[in-house]
C-alpha positions as a printed NumPy array, in Angstrom:
array([[364.488, 226.229,  85.618],
       [366.218, 225.918,  88.776],
       [364.626, 222.655,  90.593],
       [365.405, 223.024,  94.278],
       [364.198, 219.562,  95.861],
       [365.651, 216.766,  93.767],
       [365.151, 212.976,  94.026],
       [367.671, 210.591,  91.92 ],
       [366.397, 206.911,  92.181],
       [369.495, 204.531,  91.787],
       [371.874, 207.263,  92.954],
       [374.616, 204.622,  93.585],
       [374.314, 203.275,  90.402],
       [376.334, 204.07 ,  86.921],
       [374.027, 206.749,  85.395],
       [372.927, 207.956,  88.779],
       [376.422, 208.697,  90.085],
       [377.384, 210.717,  86.578],
       [374.174, 212.871,  87.434],
       [374.969, 213.653,  90.737],
       [378.608, 214.307,  89.924],
       [377.225, 217.038,  87.52 ],
       [374.241, 218.392,  89.667],
       [376.35 , 218.826,  92.675],
       [378.146, 221.412,  90.729],
       [375.007, 223.651,  90.343],
       [373.538, 225.758,  93.144],
       [369.99 , 225.412,  95.037],
       [369.925, 221.899,  94.727],
       [368.875, 219.804,  97.682],
       [369.352, 216.056,  96.559],
       [367.989, 213.036,  97.726],
       [369.549, 209.55 ,  96.064],
       [368.201, 206.109,  96.891],
       [370.816, 203.16 ,  96.805],
       [369.919, 199.378,  98.122],
       [373.023, 196.964,  97.533],
       [375.473, 199.123,  95.769],
       [377.208, 201.418,  98.183],
       [377.222, 205.203,  97.321],
       [380.534, 206.883,  95.896],
       [379.785, 210.384,  96.225],
       [379.566, 212.532,  99.303],
       [378.462, 216.186,  99.482],
       [376.674, 218.79 , 101.861],
       [373.678, 219.009,  99.777],
       [373.383, 215.312,  99.017],
       [371.536, 212.65 , 101.396],
       [371.239, 208.944, 100.694],
       [368.587, 206.704, 101.727],
       [368.386, 202.947, 101.092],
       [365.37 , 202.348,  99.419],
       [364.335, 198.975,  97.963],
       [362.175, 200.071,  94.984],
       [360.314, 196.58 ,  94.357],
       [359.305, 196.954,  97.98 ],
       [356.117, 199.027,  98.184],
       [356.499, 199.519, 101.89 ],
       [360.116, 201.331, 101.4  ],
       [358.422, 204.147,  99.286],
       [357.352, 205.652, 103.059],
       [360.914, 206.523, 103.703],
       [360.6  , 209.025, 100.798],
       [358.708, 212.488, 100.439],
       [356.076, 212.381,  98.185],
       [356.825, 215.874,  96.728],
       [359.751, 216.813,  94.825],
       [360.431, 219.403,  92.119],
       [362.709, 217.024,  89.883],
       [363.071, 213.232,  89.957],
       [365.559, 211.453,  87.907],
       [364.896, 207.569,  87.215],
       [368.484, 205.839,  86.832],
       [367.375, 202.494,  88.853],
       [366.948, 198.55 ,  87.366],
       [368.408, 195.852,  86.45 ],
       [370.906, 196.345,  83.703],
       [370.488, 193.98 ,  80.598],
       [373.804, 192.791,  79.062],
       [374.801, 189.92 ,  76.415],
       [374.688, 187.44 ,  79.332],
       [371.295, 187.897,  80.445],
       [369.395, 189.79 ,  77.977],
       [366.706, 186.707,  78.191],
       [366.375, 187.037,  81.855],
       [362.656, 187.214,  82.366],
       [363.075, 187.744,  85.849],
       [365.045, 191.102,  85.302],
       [362.347, 192.288,  82.95 ],
       [359.586, 191.567,  85.75 ],
       [361.536, 193.627,  88.394],
       [362.142, 196.573,  86.347],
       [358.656, 196.685,  85.294],
       [357.647, 196.571,  88.988],
       [360.084, 198.962,  89.965],
       [358.675, 201.463,  87.472],
       [355.142, 200.853,  88.397],
       [355.806, 201.387,  92.13 ],
       [357.725, 204.798,  91.154],
       [354.593, 205.667,  89.243],
       [352.007, 204.95 ,  91.822],
       [353.816, 206.772,  94.749],
       [355.895, 209.458,  93.464],
       [354.461, 210.907,  90.234],
       [351.295, 212.475,  91.779],
       [353.079, 215.389,  92.964],
       [356.4  , 215.705,  91.082],
       [356.97 , 218.831,  88.815],
       [359.354, 217.163,  86.535],
       [360.391, 213.472,  85.767],
       [363.308, 212.338,  83.597],
       [363.342, 209.045,  82.572],
       [366.517, 207.406,  80.816],
       [365.268, 205.152,  78.443],
       [366.956, 202.37 ,  75.935],
       [367.441, 202.678,  72.316],
       [366.962, 198.998,  72.216],
       [363.166, 199.427,  71.683],
       [363.571, 200.944,  68.199],
       [362.659, 198.807,  65.165],
       [365.382, 197.708,  62.702],
       [366.49 , 200.503,  60.314],
       [369.482, 200.7  ,  58.241],
       [369.613, 204.411,  58.262],
       [369.738, 207.294,  60.915],
       [366.908, 206.598,  63.536],
       [365.058, 209.506,  64.847],
       [363.069, 209.738,  67.708],
       [359.684, 209.415,  65.646],
       [360.867, 205.873,  64.531],
       [360.365, 204.495,  67.641],
       [356.869, 203.154,  67.799],
       [356.32 , 203.155,  63.873],
       [356.889, 199.49 ,  63.753],
       [357.315, 196.684,  65.762],
       [360.665, 195.986,  68.019],
       [362.594, 192.961,  67.194],
       [360.896, 189.843,  68.756],
       [361.723, 188.32 ,  71.895],
       [364.145, 190.911,  72.807],
       [363.444, 191.721,  76.439],
       [365.237, 195.291,  77.066],
       [363.15 , 196.562,  73.786],
       [359.962, 195.184,  75.136],
       [360.565, 196.858,  78.565],
       [361.497, 200.283,  77.147],
       [358.061, 200.687,  75.035],
       [356.004, 199.312,  77.843],
       [357.385, 201.614,  80.188],
       [357.543, 204.626,  77.825],
       [353.795, 203.962,  76.928],
       [352.796, 204.374,  80.582],
       [354.641, 207.476,  80.526],
       [353.087, 208.924,  77.793],
       [349.656, 208.171,  79.198],
       [350.549, 209.379,  82.587],
       [351.677, 212.838,  80.72 ],
       [348.152, 213.407,  79.286],
       [346.479, 213.298,  82.734],
       [348.733, 214.314,  85.348],
       [350.447, 217.929,  85.713],
       [353.826, 216.665,  85.144],
       [356.511, 217.315,  82.255],
       [358.402, 214.253,  81.549],
       [361.826, 214.127,  79.737],
       [362.442, 210.913,  78.149],
       [366.072, 210.457,  77.214],
       [366.841, 207.537,  74.876],
       [370.288, 206.396,  75.13 ],
       [372.578, 203.637,  73.107],
       [375.148, 202.124,  75.093],
       [376.754, 204.092,  77.985],
       [380.292, 203.885,  79.354],
       [382.507, 205.962,  81.357],
       [383.219, 206.718,  84.724],
       [381.13 , 204.714,  87.668],
       [380.559, 201.975,  85.31 ],
       [380.903, 198.383,  86.214],
       [384.46 , 196.891,  85.679],
       [383.94 , 193.354,  87.139],
       [385.326, 191.287,  84.136],
       [382.512, 188.559,  84.853],
       [379.748, 190.931,  84.677],
       [380.917, 194.075,  82.616],
       [379.691, 195.214,  79.29 ],
       [382.351, 195.525,  76.392],
       [383.969, 198.936,  76.703],
       [384.975, 198.796,  80.558],
       [386.052, 194.842,  79.962],
       [388.509, 196.373,  77.198],
       [389.801, 199.031,  79.502],
       [389.877, 196.353,  82.202],
       [392.033, 194.432,  79.867],
       [394.362, 197.289,  78.897],
       [394.962, 197.823,  82.359],
       [394.869, 194.556,  84.308],
       [395.746, 190.957,  83.913],
       [392.351, 189.508,  83.103],
       [391.581, 185.784,  84.456],
       [390.089, 184.286,  81.686],
       [389.473, 184.831,  77.757],
       [386.439, 186.949,  76.818],
       [384.5  , 186.898,  73.403],
       [383.567, 189.838,  72.093],
       [381.818, 191.261,  68.487],
       [384.485, 193.706,  67.111],
       [382.883, 194.223,  63.823],
       [378.934, 195.188,  64.774],
       [378.531, 198.977,  64.773],
       [376.17 , 200.89 ,  67.149],
       [375.986, 203.916,  68.997],
       [377.559, 205.175,  72.354],
       [377.541, 207.818,  74.75 ],
       [379.746, 208.787,  77.473],
       [378.154, 208.985,  80.661],
       [379.578, 212.448,  82.063],
       [378.04 , 213.715,  78.622],
       [374.973, 212.11 ,  79.01 ],
       [374.574, 213.599,  82.523],
       [375.921, 217.033,  81.529],
       [373.58 , 217.407,  78.223],
       [370.287, 216.047,  80.231],
       [370.755, 218.565,  82.93 ],
       [371.2  , 221.243,  80.261],
       [367.706, 220.102,  78.647],
       [365.942, 220.939,  81.851],
       [366.861, 224.71 ,  81.37 ],
       [364.87 , 224.63 ,  78.192],
       [361.02 , 225.41 ,  77.971],
       [359.394, 222.518,  79.542],
       [356.666, 220.318,  77.675],
       [354.089, 217.788,  78.79 ],
       [356.144, 214.972,  76.829],
       [359.376, 215.548,  75.038],
       [361.986, 213.086,  74.053],
       [365.518, 213.048,  72.947],
       [368.16 , 210.425,  71.303],
       [371.163, 211.663,  73.296],
       [374.255, 209.857,  71.534],
       [377.858, 210.495,  70.005],
       [377.408, 211.931,  66.319],
       [378.988, 208.742,  65.   ],
       [378.559, 205.027,  65.337],
       [381.495, 202.842,  65.56 ],
       [382.629, 199.47 ,  66.361],
       [384.865, 197.906,  69.244],
       [387.619, 197.516,  66.814],
       [388.28 , 201.259,  66.994],
       [388.48 , 201.121,  70.839],
       [390.722, 197.902,  70.427],
       [393.134, 199.735,  68.207],
       [393.387, 202.789,  69.911],
       [394.065, 200.861,  73.255],
       [396.605, 198.661,  71.071],
       [395.062, 195.328,  72.682],
       [396.22 , 192.062,  71.201],
       [393.319, 190.124,  70.567],
       [393.179, 186.463,  68.94 ],
       [396.723, 185.313,  69.9  ],
       [397.499, 182.358,  72.196],
       [398.084, 184.754,  75.132],
       [395.521, 187.423,  74.502],
       [392.433, 187.39 ,  76.741],
       [390.082, 188.995,  74.162],
       [388.983, 186.774,  71.279],
       [386.602, 187.215,  68.094],
       [382.955, 186.289,  68.708],
       [381.245, 184.991,  65.886],
       [377.815, 186.422,  67.636],
       [375.784, 188.373,  64.822],
       [373.401, 190.954,  65.994],
       [369.925, 190.589,  64.227],
       [369.543, 194.534,  64.291],
       [372.497, 195.378,  61.982],
       [373.828, 198.739,  62.401],
       [372.142, 200.82 ,  65.254],
       [372.782, 204.479,  64.034],
       [370.86 , 206.852,  65.914],
       [370.52 , 210.572,  65.079],
       [371.297, 213.025,  67.451],
       [370.092, 216.332,  65.501],
       [367.19 , 217.119,  67.473],
       [369.137, 217.257,  71.043],
       [372.117, 219.321,  69.17 ],
       [369.328, 221.821,  67.766],
       [367.698, 222.196,  71.402],
       [371.088, 222.88 ,  73.018],
       [372.95 , 224.606,  70.254],
       [375.638, 222.079,  70.086],
       [377.746, 221.455,  67.133],
       [379.354, 218.178,  68.182],
       [378.661, 215.355,  70.852],
       [381.168, 212.916,  71.524],
       [384.946, 212.216,  71.427],
       [385.627, 208.498,  71.965],
       [389.322, 208.767,  72.509],
       [389.221, 211.59 ,  74.966],
       [386.372, 209.858,  77.069],
       [388.378, 206.579,  77.086],
       [391.344, 208.667,  78.682],
       [388.849, 210.277,  81.029],
       [387.635, 207.041,  81.912],
       [391.067, 205.362,  82.463],
       [391.989, 208.232,  84.526],
       [388.916, 207.822,  86.823],
       [389.614, 203.894,  87.003],
       [393.221, 204.325,  88.157],
       [392.144, 206.791,  90.83 ],
       [389.204, 204.773,  92.188],
       [391.277, 201.107,  92.739]])
């Protein structure tokens, strides 16, 4: 399906920028992208930016009320440093409620990037139907947020004339990511350590295994899913074929850890959710893919982009 009028909420952010980069390669798209504090990077003749505070209902008057396709990429990011921030939780829920209220009434397709953090604990491959089978980890705010918003979208899909595509992702990395050593997640932090002299020491959990997805792959395969026959509500895990731990990346980058001069130290942090191993069988079948993900090649592409952007 070719959707001509597109809105990308959070278009200056990490996932939003990857979506834009992939979408402008297509024809017959007229794209509007929102931003607020972070300045947009990508420029294109078919791309128009609007500064919108999605927390403020009055700012929604700046936007049209009818789109063929909306990508929801906006919101505050939870990481190890702020995962207990109730302020971030409340703000993200408010942003989504505003989007539901002001934009979904006349939209044909809505794409929502949900976090895999809402899945319950499981020691085997996690498939899409596991999401609501049992409670998520208690007091885990990202998981609470992802479940609450997705339940609302399921309800909306039953009463509105809209097709909703939910993409559940594990940790995303790649181009346009945050490489600030004070606020970045672990993969951009390690890349930053490889390329620069960091100012302070950082502790990371190098043994915990979980799923990842390269931002370019996330955008590319999400857009390809829109060419399939749409349903009222559909959901996919979108992740690499294998989970891995950060020791693999440390070895690949040949980083020194735990020495007197190294900036990366082992952390004794233990994630209670054990290995997070997500199945991508459903999305591979839908797209006719045999393989998703190559960490080393994706890291090299990220490093090239980072060097060119600084």
